[in-house]
Amino acid sequence: MHPPTLADSSADAPVYMGLPDEHTLRPKFFVATALTLPVLVLSMGEMVWPHLTHQITPHLSGWLQFLLTTPVFFWSGAPFIRRWWKSIVERDTNMFTLTVTGTGAAYLYSVAAMTLSPRFPEVFHGPHGVPLYFEATAFTTTIVLLGQILEQRAHAHTDLAIRALMNLAPKTAHRVAADGSEQDIPVDEVKLGDVLRVRPGENIPVDGAVLEGATNVDESMLTGEPVPVEKAAGSKVSAGTVNTTGTFTFRAERIGRDTLLAQIVRLVEQAQDSEAPIARVADRVSAVFVPVVLAIAAVTLGAWAVFGPPPGWIYGLINAVAVLIIACPCALGLATPVALVTAIGRGAQAGVLVRDAAALERLAGAHTLLIDKTGTLTVGRPKIVQIMPTPGTTETELLTLAAATEAFSEHPLARAIVSAAQERTLTLPAATEFSAEPGIGVRARVKGKQIAIGRAPNNLGLLATATIVAVAIDGRAAGTLALADEIKPTTPAAIRELQRLGFRVVMVTGDREQTASAIATQLGLDGFHAAVSPARKQELVQEYRTREGGVVFAGDGLNDAPALAAADVGIAMGTGTDVAINSAGLVLVQGDLAALVRAVHLSRATLRNIKQNLFWAFAYNLAGLPIAAGVLFPFTGMLLNPMFAGVAMSLSSITVVTNALRLRHIPL
């Protein structure tokens, strides 16, 4: 396996939307913020605090704004300028075309107004000379940087998931020679056919088949199920899974990039690479809006040069710049980032951690929920649900003897039995002569009696989801214990509410058909898929996406990582594995599906808010464009002073920010 490409790339290499990663953008944002704040004070501070800048002349203020804004535009905004130039060369207008065109026009106009103000017609002069718009350039660049940092941060999450997956494989393996000697070698040196030994507690290094020994292997990374699987001679084992009890030897059958673990890593990588860029409203509108604005500016310049009063070309130039300034997307740049940042904070209050802001947007349009069982719908660990003693044995006696015997075992079923005894505050007698036989069970002597515990077939027909454990006392059947993974208390109500909200809820689990069917029936799910591998989970996500559109996948295990990465929205339980969390866009902090309902309400409110913001952002611009071009001049003699273009731009920004902040108080 090779490290992900992202880990090897330089900091300046494009990561997403042609921009570098957040570690490169972050210092640019900090510098831009530090320089933009004094620009805002110099340009608008007098309106808020009249005596704040009374000792600074308009001329000095202009030069200070120029010195502060220049590094913001050319250094902090350099990635946008490069992306702008690429969009011009490739004739592919987008958000960056609109942003840099507007901020560049405001910057160049302000430089000209500061240095050539005597040549400007008197109609363009205000109380403090020709108005400057350096703050529009600096503020827009800074806020768009913030939005891009949020996107780049989300895009880098999958790299962490891939690294966590790769760390599951041990770095060394114990190779057994023909003479029985043993040598530790790097996993990369394992060859097909090598005989390897695995001891209790170790991760299995490569895929293979057991030769000698019996054990239980924790395969939760593949199936999501917490109960280890019994292995004996001939059984298949997979790299990255954990040997829990016995020692065994096995023959290497798949190594390197051919192991199942390596395939899961590739599935996550491919899911990330194949993910289409967000179909952002701003980009779609910009594809039309930018050429229209540029055309209006060009027509304005030409019309004034030919038909306007002398000096016609100066009137034309200033009015053309007014068109570009009023189209400057300050509000457009704010519309999505401010709404998303506010929603992220509101989500954190409601137990929803938003790792990918775009996922919050996409959740609003999804209507299919594929959901893992273990740890998501259920608690994720077995628990005694029924004690069935034979005649002559009481429930308390059966549980006490079983718990005393299992006290030495680390098996999940053993821990569940001991926990049940502790919950009933039973006093456990000391056990002696403890022995464990992998694949068979455990034995011990308790109170002078020989206790044997082993797995029994579930032929009771009562508990389809249960694992049955048989207990024998001195060779006599004493009863059985039924253990099952219980459904979380909040799951049924959350499923019903999700269905009411229009979601089709389908369970996807690695568990057996009988258990999956019983859970699906009990919860009233819209369908289920059982005995599903990690690769098949990802295939199901892709199939549902093709057939039904937006798909949400919710899970908590290593085996869910490919599906979480491939879904339109991946949602991980906060109680799950790091790999699952790093593969997901949203994390439910308490691992509670009720938080998923809150996440849906939040996403839909956020999307509505963003659409409202985009409407107001364009409404001000579209209303002001004809006036900025001078269409009223032949009838009223009125021209739109660029100062008023700036006021309109500021009003649209204030409207957008105020609307976005309403998300802080939405009920969830």
GROMACS .gro file of C-alpha atoms in nm, residues 79-89 94 96-101:
model
   18
   79PRO     CA    1  -0.504   3.182  -0.532
   80PHE     CA    2  -0.823   3.352  -0.648
   81ILE     CA    3  -0.639   3.564  -0.904
   82ARG     CA    4  -0.474   3.250  -1.046
   83ARG     CA    5  -0.814   3.076  -1.056
   84TRP     CA    6  -0.965   3.389  -1.218
   85TRP     CA    7  -0.701   3.393  -1.492
   86LYS     CA    8  -0.758   3.022  -1.556
   87SER     CA    9  -1.133   3.082  -1.592
   88ILE     CA   10  -1.064   3.360  -1.845
   89VAL     CA   11  -0.821   3.150  -2.048
   94ASN     CA   12  -1.736   3.078  -1.207
   96PHE     CA   13  -1.381   3.334  -0.881
   97THR     CA   14  -1.435   3.514  -1.212
   98LEU     CA   15  -1.704   3.726  -1.054
   99THR     CA   16  -1.517   3.780  -0.728
  100VAL     CA   17  -1.184   3.891  -0.875
  101THR     CA   18  -1.346   4.096  -1.152
   0.00000   0.00000   0.00000
